[in-house]
Amino acid sequence: MPTNRQELIRVALGEAEADLAIVNGSVVNVYTGEIEEASVLIKGERIAYVGKDAGAIGSKTKVIDVAGKTLIPGLIDGHTHIDVLYTIDELLRFAVQGGTTTI
């Protein structure tokens, strides 16, 4: 069942527990170009919060410490020739390893 918007808001406000917390990461802010220390909180299949204060970590929250790692949103490759050098399966395997999630 999809997570509803109210649940996501409650997690973001620290009023409900996240299912998963990815903590101590360096997060790339794609709007400012800066790298910030932050945590990512997940509820269900959705990101509920990205920021410094991860107040929604509870006793049932699975916590993954990614200290020393960088987190970035999935990247989009808007110009690719998928059939020139590789099969689609080969290309997608390489793309995902590099962070590209949409072609």
N, CA, C and O atoms as a printed pandas DataFrame, in Angstrom:
     atom_number atom_name residue_name chain_id  residue_number  x_coord  y_coord  z_coord
0              1         N          MET        A               1    0.839   -1.181    0.000
1              2        CA          MET        A               1    0.000    0.000    0.000
2              3         C          MET        A               1    0.885    1.247    0.000
3              4         O          MET        A               1    1.819    1.328    0.798
4              5         N          PRO        A               2    0.617    2.215   -0.869
5              6        CA          PRO        A               2    1.435    3.420   -0.922
6              7         C          PRO        A               2    1.330    4.237    0.361
7              8         O          PRO        A               2    0.296    4.247    1.029
8              9         N          THR        A               3    2.407    4.912    0.683
9             10        CA          THR        A               3    2.413    5.794    1.840
10            11         C          THR        A               3    1.659    7.069    1.481
11            12         O          THR        A               3    1.894    7.652    0.422
12            13         N          ASN        A               4    0.759    7.502    2.354
13            14        CA          ASN        A               4    0.006    8.711    2.025
14            15         C          ASN        A               4    0.772    9.963    2.442
15            16         O          ASN        A               4    1.707    9.905    3.240
16            17         N          ARG        A               5    0.360   11.068    1.894
17            18        CA          ARG        A               5    1.041   12.347    2.104
18            19         C          ARG        A               5    1.084   12.736    3.577
19            20         O          ARG        A               5    2.094   13.267    4.039
20            21         N          GLN        A               6    0.017   12.484    4.319
21            22        CA          GLN        A               6   -0.014   12.843    5.738
22            23         C          GLN        A               6    1.042   12.084    6.535
23            24         O          GLN        A               6    1.658   12.644    7.442
24            25         N          GLU        A               7    1.254   10.812    6.202
25            26        CA          GLU        A               7    2.302   10.046    6.881
26            27         C          GLU        A               7    3.674   10.648    6.602
27            28         O          GLU        A               7    4.499   10.762    7.508
28            29         N          LEU        A               8    3.919   11.034    5.357
29            30        CA          LEU        A               8    5.199   11.637    4.990
30            31         C          LEU        A               8    5.416   12.951    5.736
31            32         O          LEU        A               8    6.518   13.222    6.213
32            33         N          ILE        A               9    4.382   13.753    5.834
33            34        CA          ILE        A               9    4.479   15.026    6.550
34            35         C          ILE        A               9    4.783   14.787    8.022
35            36         O          ILE        A               9    5.620   15.480    8.602
36            37         N          ARG        A              10    4.121   13.823    8.626
37            38        CA          ARG        A              10    4.367   13.520   10.048
38            39         C          ARG        A              10    5.808   13.079   10.281
39            40         O          ARG        A              10    6.414   13.452   11.286
40            41         N          VAL        A              11    6.364   12.286    9.358
41            42        CA          VAL        A              11    7.772   11.883    9.474
42            43         C          VAL        A              11    8.669   13.109    9.326
43            44         O          VAL        A              11    9.603   13.291   10.107
44            45         N          ALA        A              12    8.394   13.947    8.335
45            46        CA          ALA        A              12    9.207   15.144    8.105
46            47         C          ALA        A              12    9.205   16.075    9.315
47            48         O          ALA        A              12   10.208   16.730    9.599
48            49         N          LEU        A              13    8.084   16.134   10.024
49            50        CA          LEU        A              13    7.975   16.985   11.209
50            51         C          LEU        A              13    8.502   16.315   12.474
51            52         O          LEU        A              13    8.548   16.947   13.530
52            53         N          GLY        A              14    8.899   15.049   12.385
53            54        CA          GLY        A              14    9.399   14.328   13.548
54            55         C          GLY        A              14    8.301   13.793   14.443
55            56         O          GLY        A              14    8.562   13.425   15.588
56            57         N          GLU        A              15    7.069   13.743   13.939
57            58        CA          GLU        A              15    5.923   13.273   14.728
58            59         C          GLU        A              15    5.659   11.783   14.563
59            60         O          GLU        A              15    4.896   11.204   15.337
60            61         N          ALA        A              16    6.275   11.155   13.568
61            62        CA          ALA        A              16    6.105    9.718   13.328
62            63         C          ALA        A              16    7.459    9.135   12.944
63            64         O          ALA        A              16    8.332    9.838   12.434
64            65         N          GLU        A              17    7.619    7.843   13.197
65            66        CA          GLU        A              17    8.882    7.168   12.893
66            67         C          GLU        A              17    9.046    6.917   11.404
67            68         O          GLU        A              17    8.091    6.571   10.708
68            69         N          ALA        A              18   10.265    7.094   10.930
69            70        CA          ALA        A              18   10.608    6.679    9.575
70            71         C          ALA        A              18   10.813    5.171    9.580
71            72         O          ALA        A              18   11.140    4.590   10.615
72            73         N          ASP        A              19   10.625    4.540    8.434
73            74        CA          ASP        A              19   10.921    3.114    8.309
74            75         C          ASP        A              19   12.419    2.895    8.155
75            76         O          ASP        A              19   12.970    1.913    8.654
76            77         N          LEU        A              20   13.069    3.818    7.461
77            78        CA          LEU        A              20   14.499    3.715    7.170
78            79         C          LEU        A              20   15.125    5.086    7.314
79            80         O          LEU        A              20   14.572    6.080    6.843
80            81         N          ALA        A              21   16.283    5.143    7.966
81            82        CA          ALA        A              21   17.042    6.390    8.087
82            83         C          ALA        A              21   18.451    6.147    7.570
83            84         O          ALA        A              21   19.164    5.276    8.068
84            85         N          ILE        A              22   18.839    6.913    6.579
85            86        CA          ILE        A              22   20.201    6.874    6.054
86            87         C          ILE        A              22   20.882    8.099    6.650
87            88         O          ILE        A              22   20.579    9.228    6.265
88            89         N          VAL        A              23   21.804    7.881    7.591
89            90        CA          VAL        A              23   22.338    8.983    8.394
90            91         C          VAL        A              23   23.814    9.244    8.123
91            92         O          VAL        A              23   24.545    8.386    7.626
92            93         N          ASN        A              24   24.227   10.471    8.471
93            94        CA          ASN        A              24   25.629   10.912    8.406
94            95         C          ASN        A              24   26.192   10.958    6.997
95            96         O          ASN        A              24   27.400   10.807    6.810
96            97         N          GLY        A              25   25.348   11.161    6.013
97            98        CA          GLY        A              25   25.818   11.216    4.634
98            99         C          GLY        A              25   26.141   12.628    4.198
99           100         O          GLY        A              25   25.721   13.602    4.824
100          101         N          SER        A              26   26.887   12.725    3.126
101          102        CA          SER        A              26   27.107   13.995    2.443
102          103         C          SER        A              26   26.126   14.015    1.283
103          104         O          SER        A              26   26.223   13.205    0.362
104          105         N          VAL        A              27   25.180   14.944    1.335
105          106        CA          VAL        A              27   24.101   14.993    0.358
106          107         C          VAL        A              27   24.367   16.121   -0.631
107          108         O          VAL        A              27   24.640   17.253   -0.232
108          109         N          VAL        A              28   24.288   15.808   -1.923
109          110        CA          VAL        A              28   24.459   16.820   -2.955
110          111         C          VAL        A              28   23.145   17.580   -3.109
111          112         O          VAL        A              28   22.116   16.994   -3.442
112          113         N          ASN        A              29   23.188   18.889   -2.863
113          114        CA          ASN        A              29   22.024   19.747   -3.066
114          115         C          ASN        A              29   22.048   20.199   -4.522
115          116         O          ASN        A              29   22.870   21.035   -4.898
116          117         N          VAL        A              30   21.157   19.656   -5.339
117          118        CA          VAL        A              30   21.185   19.944   -6.774
118          119         C          VAL        A              30   20.710   21.359   -7.085
119          120         O          VAL        A              30   20.872   21.819   -8.215
120          121         N          TYR        A              31   20.136   22.052   -6.129
121          122        CA          TYR        A              31   19.696   23.430   -6.348
122          123         C          TYR        A              31   20.821   24.429   -6.093
123          124         O          TYR        A              31   20.944   25.418   -6.816
124          125         N          THR        A              32   21.645   24.179   -5.069
125          126        CA          THR        A              32   22.713   25.121   -4.728
126          127         C          THR        A              32   24.078   24.659   -5.202
127          128         O          THR        A              32   25.011   25.459   -5.282
128          129         N          GLY        A              33   24.207   23.366   -5.519
129          130        CA          GLY        A              33   25.501   22.820   -5.902
130          131         C          GLY        A              33   26.394   22.518   -4.710
131          132         O          GLY        A              33   27.543   22.114   -4.887
132          133         N          GLU        A              34   25.891   22.706   -3.512
133          134        CA          GLU        A              34   26.674   22.464   -2.303
134          135         C          GLU        A              34   26.520   21.022   -1.831
135          136         O          GLU        A              34   25.532   20.351   -2.129
136          137         N          ILE        A              35   27.517   20.572   -1.093
137          138        CA          ILE        A              35   27.462   19.257   -0.455
138          139         C          ILE        A              35   27.249   19.506    1.027
139          140         O          ILE        A              35   28.048   20.184    1.673
140          141         N          GLU        A              36   26.166   18.954    1.564
141          142        CA          GLU        A              36   25.765   19.208    2.939
142          143         C          GLU        A              36   25.704   17.905    3.727
143          144         O          GLU        A              36   25.335   16.862    3.188
144          145         N          GLU        A              37   26.065   17.970    4.995
145          146        CA          GLU        A              37   25.905   16.815    5.869
146          147         C          GLU        A              37   24.421   16.689    6.194
147          148         O          GLU        A              37   23.803   17.644    6.664
148          149         N          ALA        A              38   23.854   15.521    5.947
149          150        CA          ALA        A              38   22.414   15.358    6.162
150          151         C          ALA        A              38   22.045   13.887    6.281
151          152         O          ALA        A              38   22.853   12.991    6.036
152          153         N          SER        A              39   20.802   13.678    6.662
153          154        CA          SER        A              39   20.212   12.344    6.726
154          155         C          SER        A              39   19.016   12.295    5.786
155          156         O          SER        A              39   18.422   13.325    5.468
156          157         N          VAL        A              40   18.671   11.097    5.349
157          158        CA          VAL        A              40   17.518   10.887    4.480
158          159         C          VAL        A              40   16.583    9.924    5.209
159          160         O          VAL        A              40   16.993    8.838    5.621
160          161         N          LEU        A              41   15.329   10.332    5.361
161          162        CA          LEU        A              41   14.339    9.493    6.036
162          163         C          LEU        A              41   13.334    8.971    5.023
163          164         O          LEU        A              41   12.819    9.721    4.194
164          165         N          ILE        A              42   13.064    7.675    5.101
165          166        CA          ILE        A              42   12.166    7.001    4.173
166          167         C          ILE        A              42   10.965    6.464    4.949
167          168         O          ILE        A              42   11.111    5.895    6.030
168          169         N          LYS        A              43    9.786    6.654    4.381
169          170        CA          LYS        A              43    8.555    6.059    4.918
170          171         C          LYS        A              43    7.907    5.301    3.776
171          172         O          LYS        A              43    7.574    5.884    2.745
172          173         N          GLY        A              44    7.729    4.004    3.959
173          174        CA          GLY        A              44    7.198    3.192    2.864
174          175         C          GLY        A              44    8.191    3.190    1.711
175          176         O          GLY        A              44    9.353    2.822    1.882
176          177         N          GLU        A              45    7.731    3.599    0.550
177          178        CA          GLU        A              45    8.587    3.645   -0.636
178          179         C          GLU        A              45    8.960    5.073   -1.019
179          180         O          GLU        A              45    9.424    5.314   -2.133
180          181         N          ARG        A              46    8.763    6.021   -0.107
181          182        CA          ARG        A              46    8.965    7.435   -0.428
182          183         C          ARG        A              46    9.979    8.098    0.496
183          184         O          ARG        A              46   10.096    7.740    1.668
184          185         N          ILE        A              47   10.703    9.059   -0.041
185          186        CA          ILE        A              47   11.563    9.902    0.779
186          187         C          ILE        A              47   10.660   10.905    1.483
187          188         O          ILE        A              47    9.899   11.625    0.837
188          189         N          ALA        A              48   10.746   10.948    2.810
189          190        CA          ALA        A              48    9.912   11.855    3.594
190          191         C          ALA        A              48   10.670   13.106    4.011
191          192         O          ALA        A              48   10.062   14.155    4.223
192          193         N          TYR        A              49   12.005   13.007    4.133
193          194        CA          TYR        A              49   12.760   14.130    4.679
194          195         C          TYR        A              49   14.221   13.997    4.299
195          196         O          TYR        A              49   14.777   12.898    4.280
196          197         N          VAL        A              50   14.835   15.130    3.999
197          198        CA          VAL        A              50   16.284   15.218    3.821
198          199         C          VAL        A              50   16.735   16.437    4.603
199          200         O          VAL        A              50   16.265   17.546    4.348
200          201         N          GLY        A              51   17.641   16.246    5.555
201          202        CA          GLY        A              51   18.109   17.386    6.337
202          203         C          GLY        A              51   18.999   16.962    7.484
203          204         O          GLY        A              51   19.330   15.787    7.640
204          205         N          LYS        A              52   19.381   17.951    8.289
205          206        CA          LYS        A              52   20.322   17.703    9.379
206          207         C          LYS        A              52   19.673   17.075   10.600
207          208         O          LYS        A              52   20.275   16.216   11.245
208          209         N          ASP        A              53   18.466   17.484   10.924
209          210        CA          ASP        A              53   17.813   16.994   12.130
210          211         C          ASP        A              53   16.891   15.839   11.779
211          212         O          ASP        A              53   15.781   16.047   11.289
212          213         N          ALA        A              54   17.351   14.634   12.028
213          214        CA          ALA        A              54   16.553   13.441   11.712
214          215         C          ALA        A              54   15.784   13.020   12.955
215          216         O          ALA        A              54   16.097   11.995   13.562
216          217         N          GLY        A              55   14.782   13.803   13.337
217          218        CA          GLY        A              55   14.048   13.570   14.568
218          219         C          GLY        A              55   13.059   12.426   14.523
219          220         O          GLY        A              55   12.474   12.087   15.551
220          221         N          ALA        A              56   12.853   11.821   13.363
221          222        CA          ALA        A              56   11.839   10.777   13.229
222          223         C          ALA        A              56   12.422    9.373   13.328
223          224         O          ALA        A              56   11.799    8.410   12.881
224          225         N          ILE        A              57   13.606    9.250   13.907
225          226        CA          ILE        A              57   14.207    7.929   14.086
226          227         C          ILE        A              57   13.664    7.346   15.384
227          228         O          ILE        A              57   13.833    7.922   16.459
228          229         N          GLY        A              58   13.010    6.196   15.267
229          230        CA          GLY        A              58   12.420    5.553   16.427
230          231         C          GLY        A              58   12.981    4.160   16.637
231          232         O          GLY        A              58   13.936    3.759   15.971
232          233         N          SER        A              59   12.394    3.433   17.554
233          234        CA          SER        A              59   12.889    2.097   17.903
234          235         C          SER        A              59   12.720    1.091   16.767
235          236         O          SER        A              59   13.455    0.105   16.706
236          237         N          LYS        A              60   11.764    1.323   15.868
237          238        CA          LYS        A              60   11.539    0.404   14.751
238          239         C          LYS        A              60   12.214    0.864   13.455
239          240         O          LYS        A              60   12.133    0.178   12.437
240          241         N          THR        A              61   12.872    2.010   13.492
241          242        CA          THR        A              61   13.520    2.543   12.295
242          243         C          THR        A              61   14.820    1.792   12.025
243          244         O          THR        A              61   15.670    1.678   12.908
244          245         N          LYS        A              62   14.971    1.285   10.816
245          246        CA          LYS        A              62   16.243    0.688   10.411
246          247         C          LYS        A              62   17.185    1.843   10.075
247          248         O          LYS        A              62   16.844    2.710    9.271
248          249         N          VAL        A              63   18.367    1.854   10.687
249          250        CA          VAL        A              63   19.320    2.945   10.500
250          251         C          VAL        A              63   20.543    2.430    9.752
251          252         O          VAL        A              63   21.139    1.420   10.127
252          253         N          ILE        A              64   20.903    3.140    8.693
253          254        CA          ILE        A              64   22.115    2.827    7.929
254          255         C          ILE        A              64   23.034    4.034    8.029
255          256         O          ILE        A              64   22.681    5.126    7.582
256          257         N          ASP        A              65   24.218    3.839    8.618
257          258        CA          ASP        A              65   25.198    4.916    8.754
258          259         C          ASP        A              65   26.085    4.932    7.515
259          260         O          ASP        A              65   26.787    3.961    7.232
260          261         N          VAL        A              66   26.048    6.038    6.780
261          262        CA          VAL        A              66   26.821    6.148    5.539
262          263         C          VAL        A              66   27.926    7.199    5.666
263          264         O          VAL        A              66   28.261    7.878    4.695
264          265         N          ALA        A              67   28.485    7.327    6.866
265          266        CA          ALA        A              67   29.556    8.302    7.088
266          267         C          ALA        A              67   30.656    8.102    6.045
267          268         O          ALA        A              67   31.087    6.977    5.789
268          269         N          GLY        A              68   31.099    9.199    5.453
269          270        CA          GLY        A              68   32.135    9.134    4.431
270          271         C          GLY        A              68   31.612    8.871    3.032
271          272         O          GLY        A              68   32.391    8.818    2.081
272          273         N          LYS        A              69   30.308    8.706    2.891
273          274        CA          LYS        A              69   29.696    8.433    1.581
274          275         C          LYS        A              69   28.907    9.655    1.116
275          276         O          LYS        A              69   28.475   10.477    1.925
276          277         N          THR        A              70   28.727    9.760   -0.195
277          278        CA          THR        A              70   27.969   10.856   -0.785
278          279         C          THR        A              70   26.665   10.322   -1.356
279          280         O          THR        A              70   26.653    9.303   -2.046
280          281         N          LEU        A              71   25.567   11.013   -1.067
281          282        CA          LEU        A              71   24.249   10.649   -1.575
282          283         C          LEU        A              71   23.818   11.693   -2.595
283          284         O          LEU        A              71   23.909   12.894   -2.341
284          285         N          ILE        A              72   23.345   11.226   -3.755
285          286        CA          ILE        A              72   22.837   12.145   -4.772
286          287         C          ILE        A              72   21.514   11.613   -5.298
287          288         O          ILE        A              72   21.263   10.409   -5.245
288          289         N          PRO        A              73   20.664   12.506   -5.809
289          290        CA          PRO        A              73   19.435   12.017   -6.440
290          291         C          PRO        A              73   19.779   11.245   -7.704
291          292         O          PRO        A              73   20.872   11.396   -8.250
292          293         N          GLY        A              74   18.851   10.418   -8.172
293          294        CA          GLY        A              74   19.064    9.723   -9.440
294          295         C          GLY        A              74   19.282   10.727  -10.559
295          296         O          GLY        A              74   18.610   11.756  -10.611
296          297         N          LEU        A              75   20.204   10.439  -11.443
297          298        CA          LEU        A              75   20.535   11.346  -12.537
298          299         C          LEU        A              75   19.789   10.962  -13.806
299          300         O          LEU        A              75   19.415    9.803  -13.989
300          301         N          ILE        A              76   19.574   11.938  -14.679
301          302        CA          ILE        A              76   18.891   11.719  -15.953
302          303         C          ILE        A              76   19.875   11.958  -17.085
303          304         O          ILE        A              76   20.514   13.008  -17.145
304          305         N          ASP        A              77   20.000   10.991  -17.978
305          306        CA          ASP        A              77   20.812   11.154  -19.185
306          307         C          ASP        A              77   19.850   11.478  -20.317
307          308         O          ASP        A              77   19.195   10.587  -20.859
308          309         N          GLY        A              78   19.768   12.752  -20.670
309          310        CA          GLY        A              78   18.810   13.197  -21.670
310          311         C          GLY        A              78   19.271   13.018  -23.105
311          312         O          GLY        A              78   18.502   13.268  -24.033
312          313         N          HIS        A              79   20.512   12.588  -23.305
313          314        CA          HIS        A              79   21.016   12.395  -24.666
314          315         C          HIS        A              79   21.929   11.176  -24.673
315          316         O          HIS        A              79   23.067   11.243  -24.209
316          317         N          THR        A              80   21.445   10.098  -25.183
317          318        CA          THR        A              80   22.244    8.883  -25.243
318          319         C          THR        A              80   21.878    8.095  -26.491
319          320         O          THR        A              80   20.741    8.142  -26.959
320          321         N          HIS        A              81   22.834    7.388  -27.010
321          322        CA          HIS        A              81   22.610    6.517  -28.166
322          323         C          HIS        A              81   22.731    5.085  -27.655
323          324         O          HIS        A              81   23.801    4.478  -27.706
324          325         N          ILE        A              82   21.626    4.566  -27.169
325          326        CA          ILE        A              82   21.663    3.303  -26.436
326          327         C          ILE        A              82   21.991    2.099  -27.293
327          328         O          ILE        A              82   22.356    1.050  -26.763
328          329         N          ASP        A              83   21.870    2.222  -28.592
329          330        CA          ASP        A              83   22.072    1.036  -29.426
330          331         C          ASP        A              83   23.393    1.046  -30.193
331          332         O          ASP        A              83   23.614    0.174  -31.033
332          333         N          VAL        A              84   24.274    2.007  -29.928
333          334        CA          VAL        A              84   25.509    2.123  -30.704
334          335         C          VAL        A              84   26.570    1.118  -30.258
335          336         O          VAL        A              84   27.114    0.385  -31.084
336          337         N          LEU        A              85   26.866    1.079  -28.961
337          338        CA          LEU        A              85   27.952    0.231  -28.467
338          339         C          LEU        A              85   27.494   -0.955  -27.627
339          340         O          LEU        A              85   28.206   -1.955  -27.525
340          341         N          TYR        A              86   26.323   -0.854  -27.032
341          342        CA          TYR        A              86   25.890   -1.863  -26.073
342          343         C          TYR        A              86   24.458   -2.299  -26.352
343          344         O          TYR        A              86   23.703   -1.611  -27.039
344          345         N          THR        A              87   24.107   -3.445  -25.809
345          346        CA          THR        A              87   22.694   -3.818  -25.787
346          347         C          THR        A              87   22.034   -2.981  -24.691
347          348         O          THR        A              87   22.730   -2.416  -23.847
348          349         N          ILE        A              88   20.725   -2.896  -24.692
349          350        CA          ILE        A              88   20.032   -2.110  -23.670
350          351         C          ILE        A              88   20.319   -2.641  -22.268
351          352         O          ILE        A              88   20.462   -1.854  -21.333
352          353         N          ASP        A              89   20.407   -3.953  -22.107
353          354        CA          ASP        A              89   20.708   -4.528  -20.788
354          355         C          ASP        A              89   22.095   -4.119  -20.305
355          356         O          ASP        A              89   22.272   -3.777  -19.136
356          357         N          GLU        A              90   23.080   -4.153  -21.205
357          358        CA          GLU        A              90   24.444   -3.756  -20.831
358          359         C          GLU        A              90   24.496   -2.274  -20.474
359          360         O          GLU        A              90   25.101   -1.891  -19.473
360          361         N          LEU        A              91   23.865   -1.449  -21.292
361          362        CA          LEU        A              91   23.882   -0.010  -21.048
362          363         C          LEU        A              91   23.234    0.327  -19.711
363          364         O          LEU        A              91   23.775    1.122  -18.943
364          365         N          LEU        A              92   22.094   -0.264  -19.432
365          366        CA          LEU        A              92   21.406    0.033  -18.179
366          367         C          LEU        A              92   22.224   -0.391  -16.968
367          368         O          LEU        A              92   22.222    0.300  -15.950
368          369         N          ARG        A              93   22.914   -1.504  -17.061
369          370        CA          ARG        A              93   23.772   -1.951  -15.961
370          371         C          ARG        A              93   24.860   -0.909  -15.687
371          372         O          ARG        A              93   25.124   -0.582  -14.529
372          373         N          PHE        A              94   25.494   -0.386  -16.743
373          374        CA          PHE        A              94   26.529    0.638  -16.584
374          375         C          PHE        A              94   25.934    1.954  -16.072
375          376         O          PHE        A              94   26.521    2.612  -15.213
376          377         N          ALA        A              95   24.779    2.330  -16.599
377          378        CA          ALA        A              95   24.158    3.601  -16.226
378          379         C          ALA        A              95   23.804    3.636  -14.744
379          380         O          ALA        A              95   24.084    4.620  -14.060
380          381         N          VAL        A              96   23.193    2.572  -14.251
381          382        CA          VAL        A              96   22.792    2.526  -12.847
382          383         C          VAL        A              96   24.011    2.590  -11.933
383          384         O          VAL        A              96   23.954    3.238  -10.888
384          385         N          GLN        A              97   25.098    1.943  -12.295
385          386        CA          GLN        A              97   26.314    1.993  -11.481
386          387         C          GLN        A              97   26.834    3.419  -11.352
387          388         O          GLN        A              97   27.435    3.773  -10.337
388          389         N          GLY        A              98   26.606    4.239  -12.374
389          390        CA          GLY        A              98   27.059    5.625  -12.345
390          391         C          GLY        A              98   26.048    6.595  -11.764
391          392         O          GLY        A              98   26.318    7.794  -11.698
392          393         N          GLY        A              99   24.896    6.108  -11.342
393          394        CA          GLY        A              99   23.897    6.964  -10.718
394          395         C          GLY        A              99   22.775    7.404  -11.639
395          396         O          GLY        A              99   21.854    8.091  -11.198
396          397         N          THR        A             100   22.830    7.024  -12.911
397          398        CA          THR        A             100   21.766    7.395  -13.840
398          399         C          THR        A             100   20.583    6.463  -13.635
399          400         O          THR        A             100   20.722    5.242  -13.705
400          401         N          THR        A             101   19.421    7.047  -13.381
401          402        CA          THR        A             101   18.229    6.238  -13.147
402          403         C          THR        A             101   17.183    6.409  -14.238
403          404         O          THR        A             101   16.199    5.671  -14.267
404          405         N          THR        A             102   17.379    7.373  -15.140
405          406        CA          THR        A             102   16.436    7.614  -16.231
406          407         C          THR        A             102   17.198    7.893  -17.510
407          408         O          THR        A             102   18.115    8.714  -17.536
408          409         N          ILE        A             103   16.805    7.195  -18.584
409          410        CA          ILE        A             103   17.421    7.426  -19.903
410          411         C          ILE        A             103   16.325    7.803  -20.869
411          412         O          ILE        A             103   16.595    8.046  -22.045
